[in-house]
Every structure is written in structure tokens, then in C-alpha cells.
């Protein structure tokens, strides 16, 4: 045995200290084949840890011993095990070096994980209590650290929580050792995972220790001990995520404490960043508590001065200012905008008036990060806020102009229509900034331009010559990241200008085709990736005929890009392929065989098998670096999987039957991705699966579905089989989904699918779907739950806009289900209509009032006569909505009134005068076209249902004056159905005004996308009939002549 031990120690020394890589390789091989293949390695390693004079050898031996115990412990004689356990306790008390001691503690924890559940090491807990209560500070450190190490790997002490909490109540205030206090905080963080909600006493005991934990962290900050402070920060972050309310009663003090850390310039930036990071997670997980304690205002007031500090040049480096912006963004996206935006705006206005450019920069960036969660709340104030942004764009200081570009980008992404309407003001400002010599301003100006172009539409045409000249010049002369942004802007310009981009196509192709060959470094690969992506948009703009000569070469380059081991390049390659598939459809099919294996491979990428997964738990700094690298690596893989899933769905949609050989393997991967840890991947996989269902349905060419249950028109077998795989998988993740936006995606995709495929796709799951929807309305869905907060809901009139979006998406699905089920929806309507009706009251935001009335209208339209028993609930709401202060609400109210009048069997014709009085103002001076469109639809439905209850000859002049419809073309159906009926019945007023009506027909007939095919055909027949009946109308010499041949 002595020779074995000596050989093992010598081999370990070669591994550690040799400079010869071959010798290290041979020594490592010897360890695995000669020493670690024998159970004797366990007592041998224990002996080396106990006897070696070299701390590095003791450390390595302990690390290896932990692994070998896992492999060999059960094969050791009981006597040997008993001896090893005794020696380990002796070793750890005598070990003076931290790293070997910590590694030995983890060995003890590994043995404990095996022995404690079997009650074969009962003396361990007694030993640890004795150590932790010893007069010797070193022993106390050992005792608490071993407890911490055991909690890291096992719940073996879960039955001893109360005793341990009593112990920790003493060690957390250890009079001599900060190490004991810090380790106690770490041990508490691990212990918290094993406390159940029912253990009220333990929760209370733990909660009493929180102020002491704060004191420990404060001491670390005072001592500038970054490493120990980081450990404490991690524990506080962990406690936020628990389902037990350990922190609940301390939230106010903790928020104030962490705000003070973030704002204290005497602390190192890294510690301030960690303090601000806690605030970000507190907002996410304790938002109800924060609202109830009215902490939003003091938080914003404390964060804005931090936001006005200088930022480091490295854009990837976190700083207090950057974290302050992230916290403000988290407030905006998680809390009601009524509570966040007015306070922040007050600060923004004050900071914009400050002579210090850092304050003005902070104002601009704050405005940029606020937009995401406050869109509907901000919309009425858009013009005033845009003036602030324009002032920033013209600020004398470069850093303020740069920040203003960021604000403008945010505005353009969320208010694309409003920004497009202000193009004459904004684009000259952006063009000026693109000419500046400062690269950062040029880059951000191009970003802003890119965002504006996305929504500019035909407004771009007047700028296109100047814009393309400028962009091509910049592409040829700009450096670094700016070139990539210029390429993206060219893609957006193509998207906005469509076929008008053709004159610039050759020059652009010459440059981008070259950029798609670059591969020498990361910058070149990024430029290649963005160029690949942009070419997909360019292909859609110029069309297949213009793009076809370049197609094969570009496809080959994009395929080559997939093999260059760059996640971003693969993502952009997939975007490009999806765009090309949309443009070329069947012509794209030959490329599927080469691309699909790559897409499937991306779906199957293993995020856990990375080169950074090393068993080096005792080098704390190395471990954190590995974790950071793993996070970046896994995030990049998740992004790639998200795009791959989207692309697979697009391929099937556009190549249809050519894709059938890949359906089975694709569905298998997509279903697996629905449970991925990334919310983006879950959204993409759900979207692709629904896309598969819709595409299969279109391929089946089955009879048009009919509303109601049981299903009147069964799904095709292929659709049914796919549905039996997809829908259960989707509903399973919906139930346990913790991300609101994934549930929003599910609802939106299901709406589109149900509208296309009818009741067949949801017939078997309708009760489960209804339960999930009801949970959302009752705010009991898993994604709506806030951890460890049992104090009830806040005022429902104020909620974050993302929360409101969830309710809105659920309501869209309710409307789609009503249309699919018709009168079979009655039992579900009894549940949902009261929920939805609650959202129409004056105190609710515009978006929610609009959603409520619109959803009630969809239900009334879908249920047909089944709506009758709900008439007295819906009618007063809809009538009140006609005079709402917001145009969007009035529009939906008009639609709802019309649908109700058309479908209810209850005679409400006595209310027609009140309805017509309320509708009349909607025909004049509306700033939203669809208000008048929906009013026309309502009038048409009313006349068709009860013609004698409407003074037709008084109503028709106003009605006809509003035609043709400007925006809501769905309402063309009732509008022209009424006109056709009046013409056929030879209505006197209509016949006296045929010329005016024919002029309307002449205007709308050429616009095929505004009329359904059957309505268009009927209109042409009417025109032909009138031409024969009334030759004096001279239709053959009018624009309608083309339709009477």
C-alpha cells in the first residue's frame, strides 16, 4: 500500500508541476488506468491529503477524492469507510489553507450525501454543531463551511432546519470572524431551497436573520471585499426567486439598502452594479409588493442621478449608469405605466434643462428605455415627447445627440406609424447626424434610420435617391460595426420601397455579394451575416425575376456560411433562406435537401456539452468565468435554435408539398423545443407547429368548416394526426408556462389557426383551453403568479402593458372560439362575458376598453343567434362605447352594436333611434378611418335586420357619403350586401342616386384586396344588370366599362 500511495502522489505531482505536456498526458493516463481503477485510491488519497506538505497536492487530491468516492464508496469495506470518515473530520480541523480545506469540506459533503440518508454517519451533525460552536474561530469556520457544502449537494439536513437556523442565528453575528458570518450567509442561501411553504416557523426564523445578512453585506462593502460581497449578493438574488416569503416583510428596507449601494460612488463599480441588479430582479419577482409599498417614485428618483454618471467606453462593460437604465426599463415593462412614466418624465424634463450634458444624455436614454412598456400610455403624448427627442438630436454635445438617436430608434420601433407621419421633420435631422465625424453618432444615427425605414412605406420614395447615395457611400467608407448597420439600413430601405428599389439593385448586389465572401475575423463574419440577412429583404423587394440571376451563387455562399461555426452567421443564413423561400416558393424546393439537415442539427445543438464545463469547483474566479462563458455560449445557441424553428415553419408554409418528406423529423424536433429553457425558443417552436397545422390544412383542400360542435366537417386525416401531436404539446406548456409573452404567442397563433381550420382543431381540447383562458382572466395563470406574495391583488384598473397584452390576446382567442363554435359557445360565453365586460369602465386605459368592446363584438358576431341571452349585458356597454373619448373604442363599439343588432333574436329595434343618434357623430371628422367604416357596417346591419325601424331615406345620404370604406374592409360585406338588396328591391332613394353609387363601385372594383371574391362577382353582376336596365346611365363609357364586357 505504501508503494501504491507513493506512486499516486508522485503521479499527482507530475500532473501539477511538469512543464512537459507529454509527461502530463502520460501521468493523467496513469492516474485513470493504474490508480483510479482500484478502490484503494480512496484511502490512498485520504492519506495524501493528511500527510502531504504541498497545499497544491492536498488540494488536487481532495478534488480527485470527491470523484472517486462517487465511483468506489459502496465497494469499500465498512471498516475502511469508517476510518475514512474519521480521518476526513480530523483533516479538516487541522487544514489551515482555504482551498484544500474547502475541497475537503466538499469531500465530506459527498460522503454525507451517501451516508446520512442511511443513518450511518449520525455523528457528523454533532461534530458540525460542536465545530460551529467552538471557541476556536477556525473550527467555527470549518463547521459552517461543511454545512454549506452539504446543503450544496443534498437535502440530508432537511429535517434539522430549525436546529440549524438556531445555530445560524449565532454564527451570523460571530464576534470574531467575518469568514464565519459570510459563510453563514452562503449556507442560508443554500438552505432556503429546502424550506417548504408549510414550514411557517422556519420561514419566520429565517426572516429574522435577514437584517443580520444585510449587516454582513454592509461590512463586506465597507471593507471593499468584492469577492465576499459577490457571494452575499448571490444569496439575496437567490432568495428573491423562492416561493417562500422570506424577504417579504423586508422588501422596503432592502430596496432602500440596495438603492443606497447603487448610488454610493465610494464603492467599486462592480459592487454597485450587483446592488442595482438585485433591484432589477426585485421588480420582476416582487412587483406587487413594490407597488403596494409605493416604492416606484423613490426608486426612479434615486436611479436617475446614477443614470447621469459617466459610462465606460467599452459598450459591453456593465456600469452603474447602464444598470440604472436597465432597472428603469424593468420598472417600465413590469409595472403599470401610470405609476412609472409620469415620475420618470418629470426627471427627463428637468434633466433636459440641465447644463451638464451627462444629465441630458441620461434624459434621452431614460426616454428610450421607458418606451417599451408604456406604448399605449405614451401614445396620446407622442407629439410632445417627439419634440424632446428632436431637441436631443440637435443638442450641442455629441453624447446627447447619440443618446437621442437611441430614443428615436425606440420610438420608431414602437410608434412606426406616428414616426412615419413625421418623416419630414425627422429624416433631415438623421441625415445630418449620419454626416458627423464621430463614429458612435454615425452608428446610432444609422440605427435610428434603420428603425424609421422599417415603417416608412411609400413615404420613402421622395428620399430614396439621396438616401441610397448616402448609404452606398457610407458602405464603401465606414469602418467596423457602422458598416453592418448601414447594410441593415439598405435592407430596410429595400423593404420600404419595394419594386422602386430596382434602380439601386445592381450597385447594391455588387457590394453585398462580395461581403458574403468575407470570413477572416469576427468583424468580417458579422458583416457577412448582416449582408446575408439584408439580401433576403432585397429579394422580397425586387421580386424573383430580378433576383433569379444571383440566386444560385448566393444560396451557395449562404450554405458555406452555415459551416463557418458562427452562430450569428447561421441565424442570418436561416433568415435569408426563409426570405428566399417566401419569394421563390416552389422554385426553392431543390435547396431543401441541403439546408434541412443543418436546420435539424441546429435544433439538436447541446447547450450543456460545452468546452467550459470543467470540474474545477475550488477556483472561484475560474468558476465564475466558466459560468459567464457558458451563459454566452448557451444564449447564442438558444438564439440559433429560435431562428431555426421559425425557418422550418416558413419552409413548410412556402414550399408546401415539397416539404412533406421533412415533416415528421421537423415535428419531432419542434415538439421537443416547446420545453426549452429559452422563452424565445418556446415561442418560435409553438409558432412553427401552428404554422405546420395551417399549412397541412391548406394542403388538404377540405370542405369549408362550419361553426359548432360536434364538428360538422372533420379534419383531413393528415391534419388530424398532426393536431393530435401538436395541440396536447402546446396545452401542456401553456399550463406551466411562466413567461407571459410565450402565452401571448400561443393565444395569437391559436387565433389564426382556429380562424383558418375551424372547430376541428380545438374540439377535443376546448374545455382545457377554456380553463386556461379563465385562469388568465382570474389572474391565476402560472405566468401571472408572483413569488411569495400572498397579500392579494392590487387595483385591477392599473396593470403593466405586458399584463394587459396577455388579457387582450386571451380575448382575441375567446372571439375566435366564439366564431368557430357558434351557438355551441353559449356555456363558455356565460363564463367569459362577465370577465370581459369588467374591462370596460372609464378608469381603464384606452387599450383595455377597446379590447373589451371589440371582444364582445367578436363574440356577438361569432355566436349568431346564440348571443341573444347576453344582449342585455352587451348592449349598454356598446351603446356607451359609441361616445367614448377615444376613437379606437368608438370604432369597436360601432362594430359591436352592428353585430348585436344583426344576430340577437331579442327585438331591440325600439333602441334604434338611440343607436342612430350615437352613430351619427361617427360619420364626421373622425381622425381614425375605421371609426366611420365600422359605423357604416353597423348601419347596414341595422337596416337589414329591421328595415322599418330605420328612416332609410334620411340615413342613406350620410351612409353613402362615407363610401368607399377607407380602412376596415371586412365591413364591405354588410355595406355592399345592403346596397345590393336596396338595388334589387328598387329603393327609390337608391335609384335616384345610382350615379353616385356606381361611382363608388367604379372606385372599389379594381381593388381586389378590398372585396371578397363572391362580393366582387355579385357587384359586377349588379353593374351588368343596371347597364341593361338603364342605358341612359352610359356605364359603357365609364370606368366600369371594363367589368361589363
Coordinates of C-alpha atoms in Angstrom, one line a residue, residues 620-918:
X620 CA -13.9 30.5 -7.6
X621 CA -12.8 33.1 -10.1
X622 CA -12.2 30.5 -12.8
X623 CA -15.6 29.0 -12.0
X624 CA -17.4 32.4 -12.4
X625 CA -15.6 32.9 -15.8
X626 CA -16.7 29.5 -16.9
X627 CA -20.2 30.2 -15.9
X628 CA -20.2 33.5 -17.8
X629 CA -18.8 31.9 -20.9
X630 CA -21.3 29.1 -20.7
X631 CA -24.1 31.6 -20.4
X632 CA -22.9 33.5 -23.5
X633 CA -22.4 30.2 -25.4
X634 CA -25.8 28.8 -24.4
X635 CA -27.6 32.1 -25.2
X636 CA -26.1 32.1 -28.7
X637 CA -27.2 28.5 -29.2
X638 CA -30.7 29.4 -28.0
X639 CA -30.9 32.3 -30.5
X640 CA -29.8 29.9 -33.2
X641 CA -32.5 27.4 -32.2
X642 CA -35.1 30.1 -32.2
X643 CA -34.4 31.2 -35.7
X644 CA -34.1 27.6 -36.9
X645 CA -37.6 26.7 -35.6
X646 CA -39.0 29.8 -37.2
X647 CA -37.3 28.9 -40.5
X648 CA -38.6 25.4 -40.5
X649 CA -42.2 26.7 -40.2
X650 CA -41.6 29.2 -43.0
X651 CA -40.2 26.5 -45.3
X652 CA -43.3 24.3 -45.0
X653 CA -45.6 27.3 -45.4
X654 CA -43.9 28.4 -48.7
X655 CA -42.8 25.1 -50.3
X656 CA -45.9 23.1 -49.2
X657 CA -46.0 19.6 -50.7
X658 CA -42.2 19.6 -51.5
X659 CA -41.6 19.8 -47.7
X660 CA -43.6 16.7 -46.9
X661 CA -40.6 14.4 -46.6
X662 CA -39.2 16.6 -43.8
X663 CA -42.5 17.0 -41.8
X664 CA -42.0 14.0 -39.4
X665 CA -38.4 14.8 -38.4
X666 CA -39.3 18.5 -38.1
X667 CA -42.3 18.0 -35.9
X668 CA -40.3 15.8 -33.6
X669 CA -37.7 18.5 -33.0
X670 CA -40.2 21.3 -32.7
X671 CA -42.2 19.5 -30.1
X672 CA -39.0 18.8 -28.1
X673 CA -38.2 22.6 -28.3
X674 CA -41.5 23.6 -26.8
X675 CA -40.0 22.8 -23.4
X676 CA -36.7 24.6 -24.0
X677 CA -35.3 26.8 -21.2
X678 CA -35.4 29.9 -23.5
X679 CA -38.7 31.7 -23.9
X680 CA -37.7 32.7 -27.4
X681 CA -37.2 29.1 -28.5
X682 CA -40.5 28.1 -26.9
X683 CA -42.3 30.9 -28.8
X684 CA -40.7 30.0 -32.1
X685 CA -41.4 26.3 -31.8
X686 CA -45.0 26.9 -30.9
X687 CA -45.4 29.3 -33.8
X688 CA -43.8 26.8 -36.2
X689 CA -46.1 24.0 -35.0
X690 CA -49.2 26.1 -35.5
X691 CA -47.8 27.1 -38.9
X692 CA -47.5 23.4 -39.8
X693 CA -51.1 22.8 -38.8
X694 CA -52.3 25.7 -41.0
X695 CA -50.2 24.6 -44.0
X696 CA -51.4 21.0 -43.7
X697 CA -55.0 22.3 -43.6
X698 CA -54.4 24.3 -46.8
X699 CA -52.9 21.3 -48.5
X700 CA -55.9 19.1 -47.5
X701 CA -58.3 21.1 -49.7
X702 CA -61.2 20.1 -47.5
X703 CA -64.7 21.5 -47.5
X704 CA -65.0 24.8 -45.7
X705 CA -65.7 24.3 -42.0
X706 CA -69.0 25.1 -40.4
X707 CA -69.3 26.5 -36.9
X708 CA -70.5 24.4 -34.0
X709 CA -70.0 21.2 -32.1
X710 CA -69.9 18.3 -32.8
X711 CA -67.7 19.0 -35.7
X712 CA -69.7 19.1 -39.0
X713 CA -66.7 18.9 -41.3
X714 CA -64.0 16.6 -40.0
X715 CA -60.3 17.4 -40.4
X716 CA -58.4 15.5 -43.1
X717 CA -56.6 12.5 -41.6
X718 CA -53.1 14.2 -42.0
X719 CA -54.3 17.3 -40.3
X720 CA -56.0 15.3 -37.5
X721 CA -52.9 13.2 -36.9
X722 CA -50.7 16.3 -36.7
X723 CA -53.2 18.1 -34.5
X724 CA -53.2 15.2 -32.1
X725 CA -49.4 15.7 -31.6
X726 CA -49.3 19.5 -31.7
X727 CA -52.3 20.6 -29.5
X728 CA -51.5 18.4 -26.4
X729 CA -47.9 19.6 -26.5
X730 CA -49.0 23.2 -26.8
X731 CA -51.5 23.0 -24.0
X732 CA -49.0 21.2 -21.7
X733 CA -46.5 24.0 -21.9
X734 CA -49.3 26.6 -21.6
X735 CA -50.4 25.3 -18.2
X736 CA -46.9 25.5 -16.8
X737 CA -45.6 28.5 -18.8
X738 CA -44.0 31.2 -16.6
X739 CA -43.4 33.8 -19.4
X740 CA -46.4 35.9 -20.4
X741 CA -45.1 36.5 -23.9
X742 CA -45.0 32.8 -24.6
X743 CA -48.7 32.5 -23.6
X744 CA -49.4 35.6 -25.7
X745 CA -47.8 33.9 -28.7
X746 CA -49.8 30.7 -28.1
X747 CA -53.0 32.7 -28.0
X748 CA -52.2 34.6 -31.1
X749 CA -51.2 31.6 -33.1
X750 CA -54.2 29.7 -31.9
X751 CA -56.5 32.5 -33.1
X752 CA -55.0 32.4 -36.6
X753 CA -55.2 28.6 -36.7
X754 CA -58.8 28.4 -35.4
X755 CA -60.0 31.1 -37.9
X756 CA -58.5 29.1 -40.8
X757 CA -59.2 25.5 -39.7
X758 CA -62.4 25.9 -37.6
X759 CA -63.6 23.9 -34.7
X760 CA -61.9 20.6 -35.6
X761 CA -58.5 21.7 -34.3
X762 CA -59.9 22.6 -30.8
X763 CA -62.9 20.3 -30.4
X764 CA -61.2 17.7 -28.2
X765 CA -59.3 20.3 -26.1
X766 CA -61.9 23.1 -25.8
X767 CA -62.5 22.5 -22.1
X768 CA -58.8 22.7 -21.3
X769 CA -58.4 25.8 -23.5
X770 CA -61.3 27.4 -21.7
X771 CA -59.8 26.6 -18.3
X772 CA -56.5 28.2 -19.3
X773 CA -58.3 31.3 -20.6
X774 CA -60.4 31.6 -17.4
X775 CA -57.2 31.3 -15.3
X776 CA -55.9 34.3 -17.2
X777 CA -59.0 36.4 -16.6
X778 CA -58.9 35.4 -12.9
X779 CA -55.2 36.2 -12.8
X780 CA -54.4 32.7 -11.7
X781 CA -52.4 31.6 -14.7
X782 CA -48.9 30.4 -13.8
X783 CA -47.3 33.2 -15.8
X784 CA -49.3 35.8 -13.7
X785 CA -48.2 34.4 -10.3
X786 CA -45.8 36.5 -8.2
X787 CA -43.5 34.5 -6.0
X788 CA -44.0 34.6 -2.2
X789 CA -46.8 37.2 -2.2
X790 CA -50.0 36.2 -0.5
X791 CA -51.4 39.6 0.2
X792 CA -53.9 39.7 -2.6
X793 CA -54.2 41.6 -5.9
X794 CA -53.8 45.3 -6.4
X795 CA -56.3 47.6 -8.1
X796 CA -57.1 45.9 -11.4
X797 CA -57.5 49.3 -13.1
X798 CA -53.7 49.7 -13.3
X799 CA -51.5 47.0 -14.7
X800 CA -48.4 46.7 -16.8
X801 CA -48.9 46.9 -20.5
X802 CA -47.5 43.4 -21.0
X803 CA -50.1 42.1 -18.5
X804 CA -52.7 43.9 -20.5
X805 CA -51.4 42.4 -23.7
X806 CA -51.9 38.9 -22.1
X807 CA -55.5 39.7 -21.4
X808 CA -56.0 41.2 -24.9
X809 CA -54.5 38.1 -26.5
X810 CA -56.8 35.8 -24.4
X811 CA -59.8 37.9 -25.5
X812 CA -58.8 37.6 -29.2
X813 CA -58.8 33.8 -28.7
X814 CA -62.2 34.0 -27.0
X815 CA -63.6 35.8 -30.0
X816 CA -62.1 33.2 -32.4
X817 CA -63.5 30.4 -30.4
X818 CA -67.0 32.0 -30.5
X819 CA -66.8 32.2 -34.3
X820 CA -65.7 28.6 -34.5
X821 CA -68.3 27.2 -32.1
X822 CA -71.2 29.4 -32.9
X823 CA -74.2 28.7 -30.7
X824 CA -72.1 25.8 -29.1
X825 CA -70.1 28.6 -27.4
X826 CA -73.0 29.6 -25.1
X827 CA -71.7 27.7 -22.0
X828 CA -68.3 29.3 -22.4
X829 CA -69.8 32.7 -23.1
X830 CA -71.5 32.5 -19.7
X831 CA -68.0 32.3 -18.1
X832 CA -66.1 34.8 -20.3
X833 CA -68.5 37.6 -21.0
X834 CA -68.7 38.8 -17.3
X835 CA -64.9 38.8 -17.2
X836 CA -64.6 40.7 -20.4
X837 CA -67.3 43.2 -19.5
X838 CA -65.3 44.2 -16.4
X839 CA -62.7 45.8 -18.6
X840 CA -65.0 48.4 -20.0
X841 CA -65.1 51.2 -17.5
X842 CA -63.8 54.8 -17.6
X843 CA -60.9 54.1 -15.2
X844 CA -59.4 51.5 -17.5
X845 CA -56.8 52.5 -20.1
X846 CA -57.9 53.0 -23.7
X847 CA -56.4 49.7 -24.9
X848 CA -58.4 47.7 -22.3
X849 CA -61.7 49.5 -23.0
X850 CA -61.1 48.9 -26.7
X851 CA -60.2 45.3 -26.2
X852 CA -63.3 44.6 -24.1
X853 CA -65.8 46.1 -26.5
X854 CA -64.0 44.6 -29.5
X855 CA -64.1 41.2 -28.0
X856 CA -67.8 41.4 -27.1
X857 CA -68.4 42.4 -30.7
X858 CA -66.4 39.3 -32.0
X859 CA -68.5 37.1 -29.6
X860 CA -71.7 38.6 -30.9
X861 CA -70.7 38.2 -34.5
X862 CA -69.5 34.6 -34.0
X863 CA -72.3 33.2 -31.9
X864 CA -75.0 34.3 -34.2
X865 CA -78.4 33.8 -32.5
X866 CA -76.7 32.3 -29.5
X867 CA -75.8 35.8 -28.4
X868 CA -79.5 36.6 -27.6
X869 CA -79.3 35.7 -23.9
X870 CA -76.4 38.1 -23.4
X871 CA -77.9 41.1 -25.2
X872 CA -78.9 42.9 -22.1
X873 CA -75.3 42.7 -20.8
X874 CA -73.6 43.7 -24.0
X875 CA -75.9 46.4 -25.4
X876 CA -75.5 49.0 -22.7
X877 CA -71.7 48.7 -22.8
X878 CA -71.6 49.0 -26.6
X879 CA -74.0 52.0 -26.6
X880 CA -71.9 53.8 -24.0
X881 CA -68.8 53.0 -26.1
X882 CA -70.1 54.9 -29.1
X883 CA -69.5 58.1 -27.2
X884 CA -66.1 57.1 -25.7
X885 CA -63.5 59.8 -25.8
X886 CA -61.1 57.6 -27.7
X887 CA -61.6 56.9 -31.4
X888 CA -60.4 53.3 -31.2
X889 CA -63.0 52.5 -28.6
X890 CA -65.8 54.2 -30.6
X891 CA -64.8 52.2 -33.7
X892 CA -65.0 48.8 -31.8
X893 CA -68.3 49.9 -30.2
X894 CA -69.8 50.6 -33.6
X895 CA -68.8 47.1 -34.8
X896 CA -70.3 45.5 -31.6
X897 CA -73.6 47.4 -31.9
X898 CA -73.9 46.3 -35.5
X899 CA -73.1 42.6 -34.7
X900 CA -75.5 42.6 -31.8
X901 CA -78.3 44.1 -33.8
X902 CA -77.8 41.7 -36.6
X903 CA -77.7 38.5 -34.6
X904 CA -79.8 38.9 -31.4
X905 CA -83.3 37.4 -31.5
X906 CA -84.3 39.9 -28.9
X907 CA -86.1 42.8 -30.6
X908 CA -84.1 45.9 -29.8
X909 CA -85.5 48.0 -32.7
X910 CA -87.0 50.3 -30.1
X911 CA -83.4 51.3 -29.3
X912 CA -82.6 52.1 -32.9
X913 CA -83.2 55.9 -32.5
X914 CA -80.7 56.0 -29.6
X915 CA -78.2 54.0 -31.6
X916 CA -78.5 56.1 -34.7
X917 CA -78.2 59.3 -32.6
X918 CA -75.0 57.9 -31.1

